Coordinates of C-alpha atoms and ligand atoms in Angstrom, one line a residue:
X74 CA -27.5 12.7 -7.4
X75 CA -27.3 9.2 -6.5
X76 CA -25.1 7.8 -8.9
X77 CA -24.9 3.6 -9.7
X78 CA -22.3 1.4 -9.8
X79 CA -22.4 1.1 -13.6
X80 CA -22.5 4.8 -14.3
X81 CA -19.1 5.6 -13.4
X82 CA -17.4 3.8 -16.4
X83 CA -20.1 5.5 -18.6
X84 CA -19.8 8.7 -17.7
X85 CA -15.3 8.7 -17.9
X86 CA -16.1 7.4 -21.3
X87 CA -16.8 9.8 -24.1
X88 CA -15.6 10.7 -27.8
X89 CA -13.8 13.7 -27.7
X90 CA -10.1 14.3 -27.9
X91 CA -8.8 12.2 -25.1
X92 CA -6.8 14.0 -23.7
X93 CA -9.2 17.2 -22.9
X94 CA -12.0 14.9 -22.2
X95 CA -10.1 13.6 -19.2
X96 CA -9.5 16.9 -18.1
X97 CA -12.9 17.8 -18.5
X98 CA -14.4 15.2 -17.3
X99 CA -12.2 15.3 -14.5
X100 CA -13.0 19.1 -13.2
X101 CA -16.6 17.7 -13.3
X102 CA -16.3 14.9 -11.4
X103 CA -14.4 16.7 -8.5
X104 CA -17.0 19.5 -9.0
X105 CA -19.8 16.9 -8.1
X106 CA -18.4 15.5 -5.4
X107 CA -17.6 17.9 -3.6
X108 CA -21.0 19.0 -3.8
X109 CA -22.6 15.8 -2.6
X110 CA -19.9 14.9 -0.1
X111 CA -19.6 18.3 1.5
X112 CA -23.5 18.9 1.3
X113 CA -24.6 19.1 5.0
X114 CA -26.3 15.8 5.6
X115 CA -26.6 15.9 9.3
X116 CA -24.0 13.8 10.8
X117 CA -22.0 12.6 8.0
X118 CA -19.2 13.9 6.7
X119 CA -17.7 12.2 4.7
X120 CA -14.6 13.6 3.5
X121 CA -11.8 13.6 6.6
X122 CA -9.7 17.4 7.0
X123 CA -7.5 15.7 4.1
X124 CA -10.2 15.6 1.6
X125 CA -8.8 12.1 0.4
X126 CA -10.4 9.1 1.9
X127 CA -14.1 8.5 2.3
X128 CA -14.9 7.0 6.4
X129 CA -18.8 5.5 7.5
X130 CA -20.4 8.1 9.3
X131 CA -20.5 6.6 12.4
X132 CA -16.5 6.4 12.9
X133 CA -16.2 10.1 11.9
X134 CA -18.8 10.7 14.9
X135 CA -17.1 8.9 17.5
X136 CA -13.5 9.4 16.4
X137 CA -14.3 13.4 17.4
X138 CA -13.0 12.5 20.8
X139 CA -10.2 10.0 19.7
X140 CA -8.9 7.6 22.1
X141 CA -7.4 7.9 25.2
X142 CA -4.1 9.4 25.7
X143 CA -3.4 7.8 29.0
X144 CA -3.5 4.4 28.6
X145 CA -1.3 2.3 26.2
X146 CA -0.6 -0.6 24.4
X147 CA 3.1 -2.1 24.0
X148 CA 3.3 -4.5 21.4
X149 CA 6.7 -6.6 20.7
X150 CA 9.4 -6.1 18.2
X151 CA 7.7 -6.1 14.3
X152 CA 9.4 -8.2 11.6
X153 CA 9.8 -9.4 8.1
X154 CA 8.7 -8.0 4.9
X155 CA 8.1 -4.0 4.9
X156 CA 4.4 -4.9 3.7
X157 CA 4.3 -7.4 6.4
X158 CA 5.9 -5.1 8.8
X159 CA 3.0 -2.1 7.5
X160 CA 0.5 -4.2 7.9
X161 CA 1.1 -5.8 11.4
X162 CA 2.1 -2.5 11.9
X163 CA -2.3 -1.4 11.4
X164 CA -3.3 -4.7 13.4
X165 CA -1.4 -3.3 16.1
X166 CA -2.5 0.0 15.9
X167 CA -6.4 -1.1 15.4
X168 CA -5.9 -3.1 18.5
X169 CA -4.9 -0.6 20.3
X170 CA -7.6 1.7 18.7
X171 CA -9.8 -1.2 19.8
X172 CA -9.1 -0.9 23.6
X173 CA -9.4 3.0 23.2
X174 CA -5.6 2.9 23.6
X175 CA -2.6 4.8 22.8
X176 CA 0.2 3.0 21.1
X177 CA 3.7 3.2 22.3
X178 CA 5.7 3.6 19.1
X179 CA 7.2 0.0 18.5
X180 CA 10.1 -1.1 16.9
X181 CA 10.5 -2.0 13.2
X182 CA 13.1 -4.4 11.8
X183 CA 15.6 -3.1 9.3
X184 CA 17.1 -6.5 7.9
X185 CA 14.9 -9.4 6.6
X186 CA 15.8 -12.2 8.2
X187 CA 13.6 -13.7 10.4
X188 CA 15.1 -17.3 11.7
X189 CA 17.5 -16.2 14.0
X190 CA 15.5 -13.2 16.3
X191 CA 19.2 -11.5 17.1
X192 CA 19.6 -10.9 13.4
X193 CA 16.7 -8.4 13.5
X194 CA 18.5 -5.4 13.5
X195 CA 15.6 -3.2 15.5
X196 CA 14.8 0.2 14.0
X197 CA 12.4 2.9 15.4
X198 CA 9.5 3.9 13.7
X199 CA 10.2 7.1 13.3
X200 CA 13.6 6.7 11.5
X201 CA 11.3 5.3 7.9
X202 CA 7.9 7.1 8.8
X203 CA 7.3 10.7 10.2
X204 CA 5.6 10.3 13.8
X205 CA 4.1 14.1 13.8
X206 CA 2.3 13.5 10.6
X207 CA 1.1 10.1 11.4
X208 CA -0.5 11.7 14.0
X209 CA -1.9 14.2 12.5
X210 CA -3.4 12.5 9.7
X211 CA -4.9 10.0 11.6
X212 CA -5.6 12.4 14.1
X213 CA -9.5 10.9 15.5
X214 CA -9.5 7.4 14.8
X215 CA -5.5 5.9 16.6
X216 CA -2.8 7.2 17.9
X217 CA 0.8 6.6 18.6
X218 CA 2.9 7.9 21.7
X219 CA 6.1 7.6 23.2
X220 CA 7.4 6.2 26.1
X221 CA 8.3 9.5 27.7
X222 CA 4.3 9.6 28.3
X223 CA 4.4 7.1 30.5
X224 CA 3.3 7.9 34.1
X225 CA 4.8 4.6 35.3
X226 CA 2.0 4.1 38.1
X227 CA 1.3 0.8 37.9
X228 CA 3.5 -2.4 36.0
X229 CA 2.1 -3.1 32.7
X230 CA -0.5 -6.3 32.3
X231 CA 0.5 -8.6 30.3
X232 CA -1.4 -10.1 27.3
X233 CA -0.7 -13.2 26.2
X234 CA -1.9 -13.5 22.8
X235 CA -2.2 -17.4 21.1
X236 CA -0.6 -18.2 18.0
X237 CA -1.0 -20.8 15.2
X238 CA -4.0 -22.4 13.8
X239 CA -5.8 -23.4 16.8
X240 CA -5.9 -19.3 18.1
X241 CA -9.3 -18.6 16.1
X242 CA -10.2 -15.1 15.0
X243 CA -13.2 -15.6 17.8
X244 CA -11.0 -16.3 20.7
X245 CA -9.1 -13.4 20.1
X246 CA -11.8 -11.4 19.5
X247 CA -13.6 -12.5 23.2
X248 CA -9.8 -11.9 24.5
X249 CA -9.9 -8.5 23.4
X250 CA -12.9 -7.7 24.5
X251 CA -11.8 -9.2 28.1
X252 CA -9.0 -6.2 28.2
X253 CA -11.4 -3.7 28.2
X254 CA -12.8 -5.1 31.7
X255 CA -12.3 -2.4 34.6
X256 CA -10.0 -5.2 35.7
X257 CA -7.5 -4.7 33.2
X258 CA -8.4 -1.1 31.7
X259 CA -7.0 0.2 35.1
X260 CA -3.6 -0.6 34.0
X261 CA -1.7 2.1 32.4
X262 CA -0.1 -0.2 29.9
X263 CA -1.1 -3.3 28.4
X264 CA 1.8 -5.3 27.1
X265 CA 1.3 -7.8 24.0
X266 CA 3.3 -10.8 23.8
X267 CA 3.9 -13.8 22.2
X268 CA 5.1 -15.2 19.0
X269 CA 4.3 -12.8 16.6
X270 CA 0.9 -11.5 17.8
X271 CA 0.4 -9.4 14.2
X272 CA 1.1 -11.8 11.7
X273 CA -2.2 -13.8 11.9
X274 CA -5.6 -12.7 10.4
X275 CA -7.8 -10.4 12.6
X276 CA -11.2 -8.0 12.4
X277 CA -10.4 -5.4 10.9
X278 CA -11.7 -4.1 7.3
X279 CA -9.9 -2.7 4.5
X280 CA -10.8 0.3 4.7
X281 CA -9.4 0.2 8.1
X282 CA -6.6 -0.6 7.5
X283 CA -6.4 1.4 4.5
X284 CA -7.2 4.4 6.8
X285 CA -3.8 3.4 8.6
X286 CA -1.6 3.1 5.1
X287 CA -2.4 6.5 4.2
X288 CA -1.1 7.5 7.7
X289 CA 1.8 6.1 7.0
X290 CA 4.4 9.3 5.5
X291 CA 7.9 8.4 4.7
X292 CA 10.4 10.6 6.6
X293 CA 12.0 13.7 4.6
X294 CA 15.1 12.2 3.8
X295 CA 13.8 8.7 2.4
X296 CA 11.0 10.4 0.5
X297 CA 14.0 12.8 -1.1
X298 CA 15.9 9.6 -1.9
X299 CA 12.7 8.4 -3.4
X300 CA 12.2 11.4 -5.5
X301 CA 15.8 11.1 -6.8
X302 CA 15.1 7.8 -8.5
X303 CA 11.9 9.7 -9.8
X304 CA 13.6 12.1 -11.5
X305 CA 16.3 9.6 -12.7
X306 CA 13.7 8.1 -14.6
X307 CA 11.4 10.7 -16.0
X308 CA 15.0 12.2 -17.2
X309 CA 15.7 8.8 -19.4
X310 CA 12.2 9.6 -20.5
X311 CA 11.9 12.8 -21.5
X312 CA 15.7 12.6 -23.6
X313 CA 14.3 8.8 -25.7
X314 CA 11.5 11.0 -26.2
X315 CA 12.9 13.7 -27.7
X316 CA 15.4 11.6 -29.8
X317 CA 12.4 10.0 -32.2
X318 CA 10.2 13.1 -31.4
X319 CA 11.6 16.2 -31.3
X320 CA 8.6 18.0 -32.3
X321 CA 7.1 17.3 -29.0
X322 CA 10.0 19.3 -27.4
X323 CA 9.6 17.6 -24.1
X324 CA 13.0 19.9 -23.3
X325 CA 12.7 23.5 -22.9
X326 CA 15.3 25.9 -24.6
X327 CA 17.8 25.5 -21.3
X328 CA 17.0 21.5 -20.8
X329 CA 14.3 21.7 -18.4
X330 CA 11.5 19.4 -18.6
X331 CA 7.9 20.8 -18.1
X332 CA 5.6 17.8 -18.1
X333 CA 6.9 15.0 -15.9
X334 CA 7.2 12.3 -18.4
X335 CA 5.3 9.0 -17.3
X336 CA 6.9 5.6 -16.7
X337 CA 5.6 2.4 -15.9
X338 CA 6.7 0.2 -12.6
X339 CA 6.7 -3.6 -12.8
X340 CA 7.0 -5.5 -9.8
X341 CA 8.7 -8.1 -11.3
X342 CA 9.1 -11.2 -9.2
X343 CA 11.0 -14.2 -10.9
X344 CA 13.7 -14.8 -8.6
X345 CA 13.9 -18.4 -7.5
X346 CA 13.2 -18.2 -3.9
X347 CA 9.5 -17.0 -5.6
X348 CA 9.4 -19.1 -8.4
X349 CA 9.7 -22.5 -6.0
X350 CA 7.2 -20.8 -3.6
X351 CA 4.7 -19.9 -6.4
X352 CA 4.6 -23.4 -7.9
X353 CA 4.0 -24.7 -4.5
X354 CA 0.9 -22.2 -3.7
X355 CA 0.2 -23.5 -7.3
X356 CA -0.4 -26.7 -6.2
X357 CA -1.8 -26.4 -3.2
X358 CA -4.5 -24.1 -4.4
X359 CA -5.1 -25.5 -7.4
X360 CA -5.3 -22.1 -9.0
X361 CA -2.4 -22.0 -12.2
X362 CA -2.1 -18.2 -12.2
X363 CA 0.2 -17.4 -9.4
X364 CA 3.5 -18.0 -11.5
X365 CA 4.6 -15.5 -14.4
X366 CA 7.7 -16.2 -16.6
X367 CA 9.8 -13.3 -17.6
X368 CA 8.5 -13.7 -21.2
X369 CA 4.6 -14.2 -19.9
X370 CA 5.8 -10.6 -18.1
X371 CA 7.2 -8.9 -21.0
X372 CA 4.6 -10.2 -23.5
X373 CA 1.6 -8.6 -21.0
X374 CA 2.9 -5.4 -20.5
X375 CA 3.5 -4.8 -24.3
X376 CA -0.2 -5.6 -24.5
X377 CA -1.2 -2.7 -22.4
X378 CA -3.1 0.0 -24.4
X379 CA -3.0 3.9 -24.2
X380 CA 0.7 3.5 -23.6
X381 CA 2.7 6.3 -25.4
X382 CA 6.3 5.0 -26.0
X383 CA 9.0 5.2 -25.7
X384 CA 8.3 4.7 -22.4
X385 CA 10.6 3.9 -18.9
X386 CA 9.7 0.4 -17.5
X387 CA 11.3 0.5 -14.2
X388 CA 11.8 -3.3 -13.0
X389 CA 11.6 -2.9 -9.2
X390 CA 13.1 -6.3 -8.7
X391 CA 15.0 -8.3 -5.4
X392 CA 18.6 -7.6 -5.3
X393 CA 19.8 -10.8 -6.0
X394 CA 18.6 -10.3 -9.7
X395 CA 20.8 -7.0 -10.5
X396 CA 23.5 -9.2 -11.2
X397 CA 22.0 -10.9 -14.2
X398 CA 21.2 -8.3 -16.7
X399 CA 18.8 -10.7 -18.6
X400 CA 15.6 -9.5 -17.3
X401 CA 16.9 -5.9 -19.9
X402 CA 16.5 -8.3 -23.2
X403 CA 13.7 -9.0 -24.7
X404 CA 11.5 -6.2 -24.3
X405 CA 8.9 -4.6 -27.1
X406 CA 10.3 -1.8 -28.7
X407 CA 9.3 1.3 -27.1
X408 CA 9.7 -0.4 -24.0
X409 CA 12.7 0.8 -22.0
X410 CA 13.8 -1.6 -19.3
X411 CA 15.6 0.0 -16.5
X412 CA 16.8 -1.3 -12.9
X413 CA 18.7 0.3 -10.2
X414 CA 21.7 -0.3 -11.6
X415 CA 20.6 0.6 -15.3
X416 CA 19.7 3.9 -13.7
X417 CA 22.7 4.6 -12.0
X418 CA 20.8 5.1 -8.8
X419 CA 22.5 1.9 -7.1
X420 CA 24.6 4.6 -5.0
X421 CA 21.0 5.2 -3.2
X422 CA 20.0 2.4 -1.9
X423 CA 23.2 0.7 -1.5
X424 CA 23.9 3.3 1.6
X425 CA 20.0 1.3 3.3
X426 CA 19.3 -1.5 5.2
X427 CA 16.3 -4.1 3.3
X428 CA 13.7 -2.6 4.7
X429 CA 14.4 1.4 3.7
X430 CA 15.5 -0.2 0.4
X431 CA 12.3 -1.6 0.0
X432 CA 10.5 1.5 1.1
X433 CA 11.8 3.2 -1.5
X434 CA 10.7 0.5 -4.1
X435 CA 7.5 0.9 -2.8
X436 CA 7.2 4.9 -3.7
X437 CA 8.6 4.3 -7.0
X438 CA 6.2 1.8 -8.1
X439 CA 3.3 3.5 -6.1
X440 CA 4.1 6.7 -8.2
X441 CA 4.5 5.4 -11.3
X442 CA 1.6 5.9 -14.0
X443 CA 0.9 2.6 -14.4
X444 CA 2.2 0.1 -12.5
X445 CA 1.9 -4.1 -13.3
X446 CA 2.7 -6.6 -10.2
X447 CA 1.8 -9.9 -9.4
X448 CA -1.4 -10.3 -6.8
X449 CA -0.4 -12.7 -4.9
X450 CA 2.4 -10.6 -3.9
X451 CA 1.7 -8.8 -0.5
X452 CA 4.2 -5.4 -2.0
X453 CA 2.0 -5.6 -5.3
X454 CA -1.3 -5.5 -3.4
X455 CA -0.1 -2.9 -1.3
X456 CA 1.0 -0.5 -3.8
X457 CA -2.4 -1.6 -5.7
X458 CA -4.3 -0.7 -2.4
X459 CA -2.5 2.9 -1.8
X460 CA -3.1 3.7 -5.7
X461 CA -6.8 2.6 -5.6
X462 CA -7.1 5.2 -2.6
X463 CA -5.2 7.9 -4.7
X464 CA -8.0 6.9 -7.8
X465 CA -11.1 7.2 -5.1
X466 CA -10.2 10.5 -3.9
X467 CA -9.9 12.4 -7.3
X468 CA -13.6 10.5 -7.8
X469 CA -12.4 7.7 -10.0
X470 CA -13.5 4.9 -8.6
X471 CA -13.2 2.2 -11.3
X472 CA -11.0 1.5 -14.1
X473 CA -13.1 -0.7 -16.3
X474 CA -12.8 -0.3 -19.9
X475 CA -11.1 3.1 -19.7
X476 CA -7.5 4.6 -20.1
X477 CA -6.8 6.1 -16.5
X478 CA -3.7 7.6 -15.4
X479 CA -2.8 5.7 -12.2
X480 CA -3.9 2.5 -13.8
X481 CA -2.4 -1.0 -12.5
X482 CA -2.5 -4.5 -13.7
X483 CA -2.1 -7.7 -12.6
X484 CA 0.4 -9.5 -15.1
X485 CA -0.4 -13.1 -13.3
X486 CA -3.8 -12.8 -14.7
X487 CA -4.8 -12.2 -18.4
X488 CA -6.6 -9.5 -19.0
X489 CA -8.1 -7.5 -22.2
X490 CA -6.4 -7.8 -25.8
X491 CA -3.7 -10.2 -24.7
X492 CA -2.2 -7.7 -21.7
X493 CA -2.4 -7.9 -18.0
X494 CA -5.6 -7.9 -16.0
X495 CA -7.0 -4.2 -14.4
X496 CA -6.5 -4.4 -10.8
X497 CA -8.2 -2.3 -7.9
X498 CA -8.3 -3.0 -4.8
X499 CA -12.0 -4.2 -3.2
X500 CA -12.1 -1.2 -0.5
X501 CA -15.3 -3.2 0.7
X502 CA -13.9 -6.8 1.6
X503 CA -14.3 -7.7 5.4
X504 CA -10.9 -8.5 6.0
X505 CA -7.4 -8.2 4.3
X506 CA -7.1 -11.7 3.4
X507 CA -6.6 -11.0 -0.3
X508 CA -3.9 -8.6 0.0
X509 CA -2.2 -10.7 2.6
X510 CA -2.7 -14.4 0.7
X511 CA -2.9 -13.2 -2.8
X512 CA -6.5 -13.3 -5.2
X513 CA -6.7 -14.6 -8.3
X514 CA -9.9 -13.0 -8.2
X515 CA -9.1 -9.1 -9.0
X516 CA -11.7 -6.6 -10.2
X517 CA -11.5 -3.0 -12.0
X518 CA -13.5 -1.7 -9.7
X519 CA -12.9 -0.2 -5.6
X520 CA -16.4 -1.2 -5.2
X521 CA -16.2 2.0 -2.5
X522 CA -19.9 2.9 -2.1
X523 CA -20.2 -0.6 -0.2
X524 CA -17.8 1.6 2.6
X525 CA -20.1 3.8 3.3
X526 CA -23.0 1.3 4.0
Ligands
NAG870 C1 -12.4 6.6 24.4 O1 -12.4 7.1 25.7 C2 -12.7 8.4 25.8 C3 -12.5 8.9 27.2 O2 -13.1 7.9 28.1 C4 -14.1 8.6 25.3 O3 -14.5 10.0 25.3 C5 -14.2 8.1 23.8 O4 -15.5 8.2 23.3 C6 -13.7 6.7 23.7 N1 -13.6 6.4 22.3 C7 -14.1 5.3 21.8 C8 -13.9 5.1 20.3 O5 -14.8 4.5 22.5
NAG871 C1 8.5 5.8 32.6 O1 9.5 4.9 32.1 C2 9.9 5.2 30.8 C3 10.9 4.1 30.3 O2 10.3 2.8 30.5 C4 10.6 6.5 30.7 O3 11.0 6.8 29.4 C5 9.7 7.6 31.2 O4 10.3 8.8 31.3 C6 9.2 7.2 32.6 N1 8.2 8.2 33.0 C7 8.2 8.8 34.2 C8 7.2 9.9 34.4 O5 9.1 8.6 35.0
NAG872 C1 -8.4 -28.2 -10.1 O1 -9.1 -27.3 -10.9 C2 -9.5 -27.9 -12.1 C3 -10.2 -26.8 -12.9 O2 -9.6 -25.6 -12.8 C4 -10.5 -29.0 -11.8 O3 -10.8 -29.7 -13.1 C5 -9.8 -30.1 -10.9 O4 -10.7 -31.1 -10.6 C6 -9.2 -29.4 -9.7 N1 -8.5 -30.3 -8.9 C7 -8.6 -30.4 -7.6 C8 -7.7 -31.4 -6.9 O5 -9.4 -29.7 -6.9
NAG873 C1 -14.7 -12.0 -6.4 O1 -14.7 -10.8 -5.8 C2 -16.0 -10.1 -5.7 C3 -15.9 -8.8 -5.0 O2 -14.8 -8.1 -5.5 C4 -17.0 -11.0 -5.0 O3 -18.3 -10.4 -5.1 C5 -17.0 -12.4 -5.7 O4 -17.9 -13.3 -5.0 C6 -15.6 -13.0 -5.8 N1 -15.7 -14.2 -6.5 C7 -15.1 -15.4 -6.1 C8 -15.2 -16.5 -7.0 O5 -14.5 -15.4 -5.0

């Protein structure tokens, strides 16, 4: 029953036609699972009411009770990047979840600047993700309120939190653990401040924070605006597919399509904000694989294997970049390049602010079936980290050596015959600071049994 490490690979692996050995394989994979993870060991369960993300035994004992819904934390105003904003976003949250704390839903920023503070047009949480459902899902381990649960007894308390290099992960830890003195529990709400208290490195694991992410549900309408772009692109597909194959009939009789027709997502950045900042980490690191060309991009991906072409390669790219169409030449044939504008899907996310604009980049890459970004990008290791989860719960837990639906790649790193490397995300690392800084050092495997330990 107790399968190792290096069984997995072996056991996807096998010589029949592909196709229905995946299936097969698949219907007995889920079959086992379920059996050992939903076999009554006393006091473990490991699979949560969703049935999709593996939690150690001892939070899903204590999270029964879930923290308090009295007391609060208030955290300031959140900024930058979406990814950045996600994930100080979870340091918040795990703070709060820390001092057995509700917290008060905070602010999001919609645009990215982040020199001038006025600039950051504040948006509410709940206009990009669904408050119910965060609730629900995470429904145990944190919790968000509103500010119309406040009893307004006493003022808030308010935390100053350090900043820079000289605020060590230890002081704030021993702060932390201060606020959950009688002293300062008493107050109703304690208020965070200081100069962006959620942008430095913290405690918490990654499958912490990865609890958090899958939390995290785009509203209705920007999930719909996602799924239009979707569509868009399996439509392309399915009609290049049926010009050179037409005995494949991807079309039904009245032009409906019954297989969604798979696409690839590359994160492809190579604007020159990036390319200056990348040569500099370059340097600094001493570590030459940060920086991909376009070509070095184009090249990789034609290198992947399994890949049935024609294919859609949708080039989630910065905006700045949909002027110049030359990122659309150059591709292997079979290989379909496609941006917004390509798509005629502009009229989408033109109607956004940056940061719904993004969100939506985010879905379509974390949908695709294979998806290539750079990993020292914090949106690449993100849509990595949410697609590793996705892999876990249908009880694939590595890629090595295999074709796998959901499969990503790292095209900053070279990987197998000339293509990019195979990329999951470590779900056992300490802290997140690989996704946040960027690894050179990517495995093809989630490594999730160490979660359990
Ligand atoms: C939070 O506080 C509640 C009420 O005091 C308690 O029942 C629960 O066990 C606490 N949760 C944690 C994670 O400490
Ligand atoms: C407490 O103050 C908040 C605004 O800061 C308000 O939304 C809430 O309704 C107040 N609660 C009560 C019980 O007065
Ligand atoms: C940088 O790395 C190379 C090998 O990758 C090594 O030979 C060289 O000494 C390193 N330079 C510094 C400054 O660490
Ligand atoms: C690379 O990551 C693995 C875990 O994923 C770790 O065991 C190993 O020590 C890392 N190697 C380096 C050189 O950091």
């Amino acid at each position: 029953m107790d399968f190792t490490s290096s069984q997995f690979p072996k056991l996807i692996m096998c010589h029949m036609k592909p196709v229905i050995c995946r299936c097969f394989v698949l219907v007995i994979f889920i079959l086992v699972f379920r059996t050992i993870l939903l076999s009554p060991f006393p006091g473990v369960h490991l699979f949560q009411q969703r049935g999709s993300f593996w939690i150690p035994a001892s939070t899903a004992s204590n999270s029964q009770l879930g923290v308090r819904r009295d007391k609060f934390v208030e955290v300031p105003q959140i900024i930058w990047g979406l990814n950045n904003q996600k994930i100080a976003f979870a340091r918040a949250i795990l703070t709060a979840r820390f001092l057995n704390r509700t917290l008060l839903m905070p602010s999001l920023s919609a645009s990215l600047f982040y020199k001038e503070i006025d600039l950051l047009e504040p948006i509410s949480f709940d206009k990009l993700f669904h408050f119910e459902k965060f609730n629900s899902l995470c429904h145990g381990f944190v919790r968000l309120g509103r500010y119309s649960d406040l009893s307004n007894q006493t003022k808030p308390f308010e935390l100053q939190k350090g900043s820079g290099r000289k605020w060590t992960i230890e002081r704030d830890l021993n702060q932390l653990k201060q606020c959950r003195d009688d002293s300062i529990d008493k107050f109703e709400v304690i208020r965070i401040v200081g100069k962006h208290p959620f942008l430095w490195r913290d405690h918490w694991a990654v499958k912490d924070y990865a609890k958090i992410f899958e939390c995290l549900v785009l509203v209705d309408e920007i999930e719909n605006e996602a799924m239009k772009v979707i569509s868009r692109i399996r439509e392309i597909g399915a009609k290049e597919r049926s010009k050179v194959d037409i005995a494949k009939k991807e079309f039904n009789s009245d032009g409906s399509v019954d297989q969604p027709v798979p696409y690839i997502a590359v994160h492809m950045r190579i604007e020159k904000d990036w390319m200056i900042h990348c040569k500099k980490l370059e340097q600094k690191s001493n570590i030459s694989q940060i920086c991909s060309s376009k070509e070095e991009i184009m090249e990789r991906v034609a290198h992947i294997t399994g890949l049935h072409k024609p294919i859609v390669v949708y080039l989630a790219v910065a905006d700045s970049l949909l002027e110049d169409g030359s990122m659309l030449s150059g591709w292997k044939d079979g290989l379909l390049p496609y941006e917004k504008k390509r798509l005629g899907v502009w009229n989408i996310y033109e109607k956004y602010p940056y940061l719904i604009r993004s969100a939506i980049d985010y879905e379509v890459c974390s949908r695709a079936d294979v998806f290539v970004g750079n990993s020292f990008s914090t949106f690449s290791s993100l849509i990595v980290l949410s697609r590793t989860q996705k892999l876990i719960s249908m009880g694939i837990p590595g890629a090595c050596g295999i074709d796998i639906r959901l499969a990503s790649y790292a095209y900053n790193i070279l990987g197998e015959s000339r293509g990019p490397k195979i990329w999951m995300t470590d779900m056992s690392a300490s802290s997140l600071q690989s996704i946040s800084y960027g690894t050179n050092n990517v495995s093809c495997y989630s490594n999730w049994k160490a979660m359990m330990l």
